[in-house]
């Protein structure tokens, strides 16, 4: 099979490798589409994210969909030909966090495209069968791959306890901000203000359900009269996060999603005086059924996020297109299986 491999900073090569064999409880999936993520770009640009360092050739890509084409001896959940969305992190299922249902915090998680675990920029992958989620025919292959970032939005909205009538501030109108916006509205939020510095992305945010947008390159968030119950911070910019927390109303919740600096200046007096709950969020757990239902019902439009498509021979272009084209929201890699 054809595989795109990251050897180091700015060093992506296309290779041929054997098609993997599924283990007893695994399925073999022919990859239909794989979304590119900011973490993929970061590994390409820097060779590491925090403690995760590319020390050996690595296949990136953790937003895949595909079709089940073979199954291990004990795998019983899928018929051959079943279209699936792949949840890219497989936990140990034995540790304390897994047993408490918080498998996203499993210390032994094996996550696609995170060193040293290979990802899905290839023609075939194997995965434990219970993390290959069947999808309806109404979902495109590209949308099915983007159930992964939608799961980030679902998890963040759950952590924030977004409910009917919530007033939500979302900082950052990238892919995560846009799925968080749609999820917040689907969960019943009555008002959603989205901020960014890119007018094109703000226009898409309005199209996808934001009740108000703010271009913070020309207007200050601090000057806005909007007082949210919930902050979903998707920019990863420390100064943006600190300023946004100051806007949260009494007994509100602030969920930090974007990954940027290691520290933010926390407005502690505001957090204490208003009893603001501030929490981080890391990936997701038990979100795929909800994400599939939201996308299949049309409450979340994932196809609208796809702006660019590339083949496995063009992965390097997929990882760098955002630096060349401001219109990018989500670039998708589509294996040609030729």
mmCIF file of C-alpha atoms in Angstrom:
data_model
loop_
_atom_site.group_PDB
_atom_site.id
_atom_site.type_symbol
_atom_site.label_atom_id
_atom_site.label_comp_id
_atom_site.label_asym_id
_atom_site.label_seq_id
_atom_site.Cartn_x
_atom_site.Cartn_y
_atom_site.Cartn_z
ATOM 1 C CA UNK A 1 0.000 0.000 0.000
ATOM 2 C CA UNK A 2 1.016 3.629 -0.446
ATOM 3 C CA UNK A 3 2.002 5.487 2.743
ATOM 4 C CA UNK A 4 3.017 9.084 3.452
ATOM 5 C CA UNK A 5 5.769 9.158 6.065
ATOM 6 C CA UNK A 6 7.215 12.035 8.120
ATOM 7 C CA UNK A 7 10.956 11.507 8.581
ATOM 8 C CA UNK A 8 11.674 14.818 10.271
ATOM 9 C CA UNK A 9 11.000 18.531 10.086
ATOM 10 C CA UNK A 10 9.860 19.415 6.528
ATOM 11 C CA UNK A 11 10.696 15.882 5.369
ATOM 12 C CA UNK A 12 7.673 13.923 4.068
ATOM 13 C CA UNK A 13 8.165 10.941 1.747
ATOM 14 C CA UNK A 14 5.779 8.599 -0.051
ATOM 15 C CA UNK A 15 6.619 4.925 0.401
ATOM 16 C CA UNK A 16 5.215 1.477 -0.243
ATOM 17 C CA UNK A 17 4.572 -0.777 2.752
ATOM 18 C CA UNK A 18 2.807 -4.121 3.234
ATOM 19 C CA UNK A 19 -0.918 -3.939 3.975
ATOM 20 C CA UNK A 20 -1.243 -4.572 7.742
ATOM 21 C CA UNK A 21 -2.887 -7.740 9.062
ATOM 22 C CA UNK A 22 -5.714 -7.261 11.596
ATOM 23 C CA UNK A 23 -5.210 -8.757 15.038
ATOM 24 C CA UNK A 24 -7.838 -11.046 16.597
ATOM 25 C CA UNK A 25 -10.122 -8.193 17.741
ATOM 26 C CA UNK A 26 -9.244 -5.753 14.934
ATOM 27 C CA UNK A 27 -10.617 -4.812 11.543
ATOM 28 C CA UNK A 28 -8.729 -3.843 8.422
ATOM 29 C CA UNK A 29 -10.095 -0.615 6.964
ATOM 30 C CA UNK A 30 -9.530 0.785 3.496
ATOM 31 C CA UNK A 31 -9.110 4.507 4.124
ATOM 32 C CA UNK A 32 -11.587 6.771 2.330
ATOM 33 C CA UNK A 33 -10.537 10.199 3.604
ATOM 34 C CA UNK A 34 -8.362 11.729 6.320
ATOM 35 C CA UNK A 35 -8.658 15.269 7.619
ATOM 36 C CA UNK A 36 -5.504 17.236 8.389
ATOM 37 C CA UNK A 37 -5.179 18.776 11.839
ATOM 38 C CA UNK A 38 -3.072 21.518 13.367
ATOM 39 C CA UNK A 39 -1.175 18.859 15.304
ATOM 40 C CA UNK A 40 -0.143 17.199 12.036
ATOM 41 C CA UNK A 41 1.141 20.563 10.837
ATOM 42 C CA UNK A 42 2.983 21.116 14.116
ATOM 43 C CA UNK A 43 4.802 17.776 13.833
ATOM 44 C CA UNK A 44 5.737 18.669 10.244
ATOM 45 C CA UNK A 45 7.018 22.110 11.232
ATOM 46 C CA UNK A 46 8.693 21.300 14.554
ATOM 47 C CA UNK A 47 9.052 17.521 14.905
ATOM 48 C CA UNK A 48 7.397 17.498 18.306
ATOM 49 C CA UNK A 49 4.458 18.596 20.422
ATOM 50 C CA UNK A 50 5.479 18.917 24.063
ATOM 51 C CA UNK A 51 6.813 15.570 25.235
ATOM 52 C CA UNK A 52 5.756 13.785 22.025
ATOM 53 C CA UNK A 53 8.831 13.796 19.776
ATOM 54 C CA UNK A 54 9.252 12.313 16.305
ATOM 55 C CA UNK A 55 12.277 10.077 16.862
ATOM 56 C CA UNK A 56 11.615 7.638 14.006
ATOM 57 C CA UNK A 57 9.643 7.756 10.753
ATOM 58 C CA UNK A 58 6.006 8.478 11.550
ATOM 59 C CA UNK A 59 2.748 8.273 9.598
ATOM 60 C CA UNK A 60 0.575 11.269 10.515
ATOM 61 C CA UNK A 61 -3.209 11.601 10.238
ATOM 62 C CA UNK A 62 -5.849 10.927 12.893
ATOM 63 C CA UNK A 63 -9.167 11.996 11.292
ATOM 64 C CA UNK A 64 -9.984 8.968 9.075
ATOM 65 C CA UNK A 65 -12.992 7.264 7.620
ATOM 66 C CA UNK A 66 -13.074 4.110 5.553
ATOM 67 C CA UNK A 67 -14.596 0.748 4.685
ATOM 68 C CA UNK A 68 -14.089 -2.527 6.564
ATOM 69 C CA UNK A 69 -12.445 -5.019 4.196
ATOM 70 C CA UNK A 70 -11.226 -7.739 6.586
ATOM 71 C CA UNK A 71 -11.631 -8.769 10.215
ATOM 72 C CA UNK A 72 -9.621 -10.629 12.818
ATOM 73 C CA UNK A 73 -10.579 -14.054 14.101
ATOM 74 C CA UNK A 74 -12.527 -12.686 17.093
ATOM 75 C CA UNK A 75 -13.951 -9.535 15.485
ATOM 76 C CA UNK A 76 -17.722 -9.803 15.108
ATOM 77 C CA UNK A 77 -19.121 -6.265 15.051
ATOM 78 C CA UNK A 78 -18.900 -5.447 11.329
ATOM 79 C CA UNK A 79 -19.918 -6.894 8.007
ATOM 80 C CA UNK A 80 -17.349 -6.567 5.246
ATOM 81 C CA UNK A 81 -18.131 -3.445 3.258
ATOM 82 C CA UNK A 82 -19.396 -1.527 6.303
ATOM 83 C CA UNK A 83 -18.555 2.184 6.091
ATOM 84 C CA UNK A 84 -16.983 3.414 9.320
ATOM 85 C CA UNK A 85 -15.571 6.441 11.074
ATOM 86 C CA UNK A 86 -12.455 5.627 13.049
ATOM 87 C CA UNK A 87 -11.943 6.816 16.609
ATOM 88 C CA UNK A 88 -8.161 7.169 16.488
ATOM 89 C CA UNK A 89 -7.267 6.594 20.130
ATOM 90 C CA UNK A 90 -7.312 3.083 21.585
ATOM 91 C CA UNK A 91 -6.939 2.989 25.392
ATOM 92 C CA UNK A 92 -5.699 0.089 27.512
ATOM 93 C CA UNK A 93 -9.205 -0.518 28.997
ATOM 94 C CA UNK A 94 -7.564 -1.708 32.242
ATOM 95 C CA UNK A 95 -6.272 1.352 34.099
ATOM 96 C CA UNK A 96 -8.186 3.407 36.693
ATOM 97 C CA UNK A 97 -9.093 6.153 34.210
ATOM 98 C CA UNK A 98 -10.454 3.657 31.683
ATOM 99 C CA UNK A 99 -12.520 1.881 34.339
ATOM 100 C CA UNK A 100 -14.016 5.212 35.390
ATOM 101 C CA UNK A 101 -15.039 5.930 31.795
ATOM 102 C CA UNK A 102 -12.389 8.616 31.295
ATOM 103 C CA UNK A 103 -10.478 6.648 28.703
ATOM 104 C CA UNK A 104 -9.255 9.847 27.030
ATOM 105 C CA UNK A 105 -6.966 10.210 30.064
ATOM 106 C CA UNK A 106 -5.545 6.683 29.775
ATOM 107 C CA UNK A 107 -1.763 6.950 30.265
ATOM 108 C CA UNK A 108 -1.235 4.088 27.813
ATOM 109 C CA UNK A 109 -3.397 5.482 25.013
ATOM 110 C CA UNK A 110 -2.273 4.518 21.514
ATOM 111 C CA UNK A 111 -3.349 7.443 19.345
ATOM 112 C CA UNK A 112 -2.995 7.624 15.567
ATOM 113 C CA UNK A 113 -0.266 9.960 14.358
ATOM 114 C CA UNK A 114 1.185 10.568 17.830
ATOM 115 C CA UNK A 115 4.766 9.281 18.282
ATOM 116 C CA UNK A 116 5.454 6.418 18.115
ATOM 117 C CA UNK A 117 2.024 5.297 16.804
ATOM 118 C CA UNK A 118 1.490 5.496 13.042
ATOM 119 C CA UNK A 119 -1.606 7.272 11.765
ATOM 120 C CA UNK A 120 -3.839 7.139 8.716
ATOM 121 C CA UNK A 121 -2.097 8.954 5.854
ATOM 122 C CA UNK A 122 -2.052 5.618 4.042
ATOM 123 C CA UNK A 123 -4.353 3.301 2.109
ATOM 124 C CA UNK A 124 -5.166 0.816 4.890
ATOM 125 C CA UNK A 125 -5.167 0.827 8.683
ATOM 126 C CA UNK A 126 -6.040 -1.676 11.399
ATOM 127 C CA UNK A 127 -7.997 -0.729 14.501
ATOM 128 C CA UNK A 128 -9.715 -2.468 17.412
ATOM 129 C CA UNK A 129 -13.208 -3.195 16.158
ATOM 130 C CA UNK A 130 -15.099 -1.285 18.856
ATOM 131 C CA UNK A 131 -13.396 1.969 17.781
ATOM 132 C CA UNK A 132 -14.599 1.606 14.173
ATOM 133 C CA UNK A 133 -18.034 3.230 14.284
ATOM 134 C CA UNK A 134 -20.620 2.381 11.589
ATOM 135 C CA UNK A 135 -21.949 5.415 9.751
ATOM 136 C CA UNK A 136 -25.144 5.941 7.743
ATOM 137 C CA UNK A 137 -25.136 6.307 3.979
ATOM 138 C CA UNK A 138 -26.223 9.928 4.382
ATOM 139 C CA UNK A 139 -22.719 10.863 5.613
ATOM 140 C CA UNK A 140 -19.966 11.438 3.063
ATOM 141 C CA UNK A 141 -16.579 9.842 3.617
ATOM 142 C CA UNK A 142 -15.043 13.256 4.226
ATOM 143 C CA UNK A 143 -17.692 14.166 6.804
ATOM 144 C CA UNK A 144 -17.150 10.812 8.516
ATOM 145 C CA UNK A 145 -13.457 11.610 8.958
ATOM 146 C CA UNK A 146 -14.368 14.958 10.480
ATOM 147 C CA UNK A 147 -16.384 13.268 13.199
ATOM 148 C CA UNK A 148 -13.053 13.338 15.039
ATOM 149 C CA UNK A 149 -12.858 17.144 15.365
ATOM 150 C CA UNK A 150 -16.639 17.195 15.927
ATOM 151 C CA UNK A 151 -16.031 14.892 18.889
ATOM 152 C CA UNK A 152 -13.699 17.544 20.315
ATOM 153 C CA UNK A 153 -16.573 20.025 20.042
ATOM 154 C CA UNK A 154 -19.054 17.613 21.611
ATOM 155 C CA UNK A 155 -16.708 16.859 24.512
ATOM 156 C CA UNK A 156 -16.032 20.552 25.151
ATOM 157 C CA UNK A 157 -19.735 21.410 25.150
ATOM 158 C CA UNK A 158 -20.394 18.565 27.570
ATOM 159 C CA UNK A 159 -17.618 19.748 29.857
ATOM 160 C CA UNK A 160 -19.124 23.250 29.738
ATOM 161 C CA UNK A 161 -22.624 21.885 30.411
ATOM 162 C CA UNK A 162 -24.075 23.840 27.499
ATOM 163 C CA UNK A 163 -27.869 23.574 27.656
ATOM 164 C CA UNK A 164 -30.987 25.282 26.291
ATOM 165 C CA UNK A 165 -30.679 29.011 26.878
ATOM 166 C CA UNK A 166 -26.896 29.054 27.351
ATOM 167 C CA UNK A 167 -25.003 32.120 26.173
ATOM 168 C CA UNK A 168 -21.694 30.942 24.696
ATOM 169 C CA UNK A 169 -18.517 32.778 23.713
ATOM 170 C CA UNK A 170 -16.250 30.900 21.280
ATOM 171 C CA UNK A 171 -12.796 32.348 20.650
ATOM 172 C CA UNK A 172 -11.347 31.148 17.355
ATOM 173 C CA UNK A 173 -13.263 30.259 14.182
ATOM 174 C CA UNK A 174 -11.004 27.495 12.937
ATOM 175 C CA UNK A 175 -12.349 23.962 12.431
ATOM 176 C CA UNK A 176 -12.730 23.316 16.170
ATOM 177 C CA UNK A 177 -14.400 26.657 16.786
ATOM 178 C CA UNK A 178 -16.811 26.002 13.918
ATOM 179 C CA UNK A 179 -17.812 22.539 15.147
ATOM 180 C CA UNK A 180 -18.064 23.870 18.704
ATOM 181 C CA UNK A 181 -20.387 26.592 17.411
ATOM 182 C CA UNK A 182 -22.679 24.118 15.673
ATOM 183 C CA UNK A 183 -22.665 21.767 18.654
ATOM 184 C CA UNK A 184 -23.508 24.570 21.080
ATOM 185 C CA UNK A 185 -26.538 25.515 18.982
ATOM 186 C CA UNK A 186 -27.553 21.855 18.704
ATOM 187 C CA UNK A 187 -27.317 21.563 22.498
ATOM 188 C CA UNK A 188 -29.718 24.491 22.808
ATOM 189 C CA UNK A 189 -27.521 27.566 23.231
ATOM 190 C CA UNK A 190 -29.643 30.634 22.494
ATOM 191 C CA UNK A 191 -26.723 32.969 21.781
ATOM 192 C CA UNK A 192 -23.287 32.141 20.401
ATOM 193 C CA UNK A 193 -20.688 34.868 19.839
ATOM 194 C CA UNK A 194 -17.647 33.772 17.804
ATOM 195 C CA UNK A 195 -14.456 35.833 17.621
ATOM 196 C CA UNK A 196 -11.549 35.638 15.173
ATOM 197 C CA UNK A 197 -9.271 37.850 13.068
ATOM 198 C CA UNK A 198 -10.270 36.226 9.759
ATOM 199 C CA UNK A 199 -13.446 37.747 8.234
ATOM 200 C CA UNK A 200 -13.936 34.735 5.925
ATOM 201 C CA UNK A 201 -14.043 32.311 8.818
ATOM 202 C CA UNK A 202 -16.375 34.593 10.748
ATOM 203 C CA UNK A 203 -18.716 34.585 7.758
ATOM 204 C CA UNK A 204 -18.717 30.771 7.840
ATOM 205 C CA UNK A 205 -19.392 30.885 11.594
ATOM 206 C CA UNK A 206 -22.507 32.988 10.945
ATOM 207 C CA UNK A 207 -23.570 30.592 8.205
ATOM 208 C CA UNK A 208 -23.209 27.654 10.587
ATOM 209 C CA UNK A 209 -25.191 29.090 13.470
ATOM 210 C CA UNK A 210 -23.311 31.840 15.289
ATOM 211 C CA UNK A 211 -25.801 34.508 16.353
ATOM 212 C CA UNK A 212 -23.059 37.136 16.469
ATOM 213 C CA UNK A 213 -19.427 37.430 15.375
ATOM 214 C CA UNK A 214 -16.648 39.823 16.306
ATOM 215 C CA UNK A 215 -13.541 40.597 14.267
ATOM 216 C CA UNK A 216 -11.046 41.230 17.057
ATOM 217 C CA UNK A 217 -8.534 42.656 14.594
ATOM 218 C CA UNK A 218 -10.774 45.734 14.383
ATOM 219 C CA UNK A 219 -12.887 45.584 17.560
ATOM 220 C CA UNK A 220 -12.044 44.697 21.147
ATOM 221 C CA UNK A 221 -13.773 41.841 22.926
ATOM 222 C CA UNK A 222 -13.426 43.771 26.179
ATOM 223 C CA UNK A 223 -15.666 46.468 24.730
ATOM 224 C CA UNK A 224 -18.448 44.030 23.867
ATOM 225 C CA UNK A 225 -21.573 43.989 26.010
ATOM 226 C CA UNK A 226 -21.888 40.219 25.584
ATOM 227 C CA UNK A 227 -21.630 38.364 28.924
ATOM 228 C CA UNK A 228 -21.463 34.619 28.369
ATOM 229 C CA UNK A 229 -22.332 31.780 30.713
ATOM 230 C CA UNK A 230 -19.793 29.636 28.881
ATOM 231 C CA UNK A 231 -16.432 30.234 27.218
ATOM 232 C CA UNK A 232 -15.114 27.689 24.736
ATOM 233 C CA UNK A 233 -11.558 28.865 24.082
ATOM 234 C CA UNK A 234 -10.419 27.446 20.742
ATOM 235 C CA UNK A 235 -7.654 29.839 19.685
ATOM 236 C CA UNK A 236 -4.846 28.551 21.895
ATOM 237 C CA UNK A 237 -3.529 32.120 22.226
ATOM 238 C CA UNK A 238 -2.738 32.875 25.900
ATOM 239 C CA UNK A 239 -3.690 36.553 25.754
ATOM 240 C CA UNK A 240 -6.962 35.725 24.008
ATOM 241 C CA UNK A 241 -7.813 33.106 26.624
ATOM 242 C CA UNK A 242 -7.090 35.489 29.496
ATOM 243 C CA UNK A 243 -9.183 38.264 27.997
ATOM 244 C CA UNK A 244 -12.058 35.905 27.245
ATOM 245 C CA UNK A 245 -12.148 34.518 30.784
ATOM 246 C CA UNK A 246 -12.665 38.089 32.019
ATOM 247 C CA UNK A 247 -15.901 38.224 30.002
ATOM 248 C CA UNK A 248 -17.484 35.168 31.629
ATOM 249 C CA UNK A 249 -20.403 35.975 33.918
ATOM 250 C CA UNK A 250 -21.059 34.851 37.473
ATOM 251 C CA UNK A 251 -20.924 31.084 38.090
ATOM 252 C CA UNK A 252 -19.885 30.603 34.461
ATOM 253 C CA UNK A 253 -17.658 27.948 32.938
ATOM 254 C CA UNK A 254 -14.499 28.379 30.878
ATOM 255 C CA UNK A 255 -13.254 25.392 28.881
ATOM 256 C CA UNK A 256 -9.751 25.642 27.390
ATOM 257 C CA UNK A 257 -9.566 23.654 24.144
ATOM 258 C CA UNK A 258 -6.967 25.339 21.922
ATOM 259 C CA UNK A 259 -3.378 24.248 22.389
ATOM 260 C CA UNK A 260 -0.943 27.144 22.337
ATOM 261 C CA UNK A 261 1.394 28.355 25.047
ATOM 262 C CA UNK A 262 2.128 26.265 28.116
ATOM 263 C CA UNK A 263 0.804 28.987 30.424
ATOM 264 C CA UNK A 264 -1.820 31.732 30.372
ATOM 265 C CA UNK A 265 -2.132 34.839 32.549
ATOM 266 C CA UNK A 266 -5.144 33.880 34.665
ATOM 267 C CA UNK A 267 -7.374 36.785 35.820
ATOM 268 C CA UNK A 268 -7.574 35.278 39.276
ATOM 269 C CA UNK A 269 -9.626 37.994 40.964
ATOM 270 C CA UNK A 270 -12.356 37.638 38.341
ATOM 271 C CA UNK A 271 -12.270 33.827 38.577
ATOM 272 C CA UNK A 272 -12.583 33.956 42.369
ATOM 273 C CA UNK A 273 -15.078 36.810 42.688
ATOM 274 C CA UNK A 274 -17.374 35.375 40.011
ATOM 275 C CA UNK A 275 -16.772 31.721 40.961
ATOM 276 C CA UNK A 276 -15.764 30.821 37.416
ATOM 277 C CA UNK A 277 -15.034 27.158 36.733
ATOM 278 C CA UNK A 278 -11.915 26.869 34.553
ATOM 279 C CA UNK A 279 -11.001 23.493 33.080
ATOM 280 C CA UNK A 280 -8.930 22.020 30.327
ATOM 281 C CA UNK A 281 -10.154 19.436 27.861
ATOM 282 C CA UNK A 282 -8.187 16.616 26.285
ATOM 283 C CA UNK A 283 -9.588 14.862 23.235
ATOM 284 C CA UNK A 284 -12.897 13.095 24.076
ATOM 285 C CA UNK A 285 -14.550 9.955 25.424
ATOM 286 C CA UNK A 286 -17.785 8.260 24.369
ATOM 287 C CA UNK A 287 -18.623 11.002 21.872
ATOM 288 C CA UNK A 288 -18.913 9.189 18.538
ATOM 289 C CA UNK A 289 -22.600 8.170 18.818
ATOM 290 C CA UNK A 290 -23.575 11.774 19.546
ATOM 291 C CA UNK A 291 -21.292 13.149 16.825
ATOM 292 C CA UNK A 292 -22.705 10.720 14.259
ATOM 293 C CA UNK A 293 -26.277 11.633 15.229
ATOM 294 C CA UNK A 294 -25.572 15.378 14.980
ATOM 295 C CA UNK A 295 -23.952 15.051 11.555
ATOM 296 C CA UNK A 296 -26.511 12.592 10.184
ATOM 297 C CA UNK A 297 -29.427 14.778 11.308
ATOM 298 C CA UNK A 298 -27.980 17.836 9.580
ATOM 299 C CA UNK A 299 -27.653 19.798 12.816
ATOM 300 C CA UNK A 300 -23.904 19.885 12.167
ATOM 301 C CA UNK A 301 -22.611 20.401 8.618
ATOM 302 C CA UNK A 302 -19.158 18.868 8.330
ATOM 303 C CA UNK A 303 -18.907 18.925 4.539
ATOM 304 C CA UNK A 304 -18.990 22.737 4.692
ATOM 305 C CA UNK A 305 -15.631 22.694 6.466
ATOM 306 C CA UNK A 306 -13.782 20.933 3.621
ATOM 307 C CA UNK A 307 -12.079 23.523 1.425
ATOM 308 C CA UNK A 308 -9.099 21.635 -0.052
ATOM 309 C CA UNK A 309 -8.387 18.055 -1.142
ATOM 310 C CA UNK A 310 -5.061 16.283 -1.736
ATOM 311 C CA UNK A 311 -3.792 12.795 -2.563
ATOM 312 C CA UNK A 312 -1.295 10.733 -0.557
ATOM 313 C CA UNK A 313 1.431 11.995 -2.883
ATOM 314 C CA UNK A 314 0.449 15.550 -1.903
ATOM 315 C CA UNK A 315 0.424 15.284 1.913
ATOM 316 C CA UNK A 316 3.181 17.876 2.216
ATOM 317 C CA UNK A 317 1.014 20.324 0.255
ATOM 318 C CA UNK A 318 -1.925 19.510 2.527
ATOM 319 C CA UNK A 319 0.184 20.308 5.590
ATOM 320 C CA UNK A 320 1.378 23.648 4.222
ATOM 321 C CA UNK A 321 -1.638 24.965 2.319
ATOM 322 C CA UNK A 322 -2.856 27.094 5.231
ATOM 323 C CA UNK A 323 0.333 29.138 5.028
ATOM 324 C CA UNK A 324 -0.406 29.914 1.382
ATOM 325 C CA UNK A 325 -4.171 30.293 1.286
ATOM 326 C CA UNK A 326 -6.247 32.224 3.837
ATOM 327 C CA UNK A 327 -9.432 30.539 2.628
ATOM 328 C CA UNK A 328 -8.436 27.169 4.140
ATOM 329 C CA UNK A 329 -10.688 25.721 6.783
ATOM 330 C CA UNK A 330 -10.007 21.997 6.478
ATOM 331 C CA UNK A 331 -7.731 20.180 4.044
ATOM 332 C CA UNK A 332 -8.534 16.519 3.461
ATOM 333 C CA UNK A 333 -6.270 13.762 2.143
ATOM 334 C CA UNK A 334 -8.082 11.302 -0.150
ATOM 335 C CA UNK A 335 -6.186 8.109 -1.060
ATOM 336 C CA UNK A 336 -6.745 7.233 -4.713
ATOM 337 C CA UNK A 337 -6.324 3.447 -4.209
ATOM 338 C CA UNK A 338 -5.014 3.360 -7.760
#
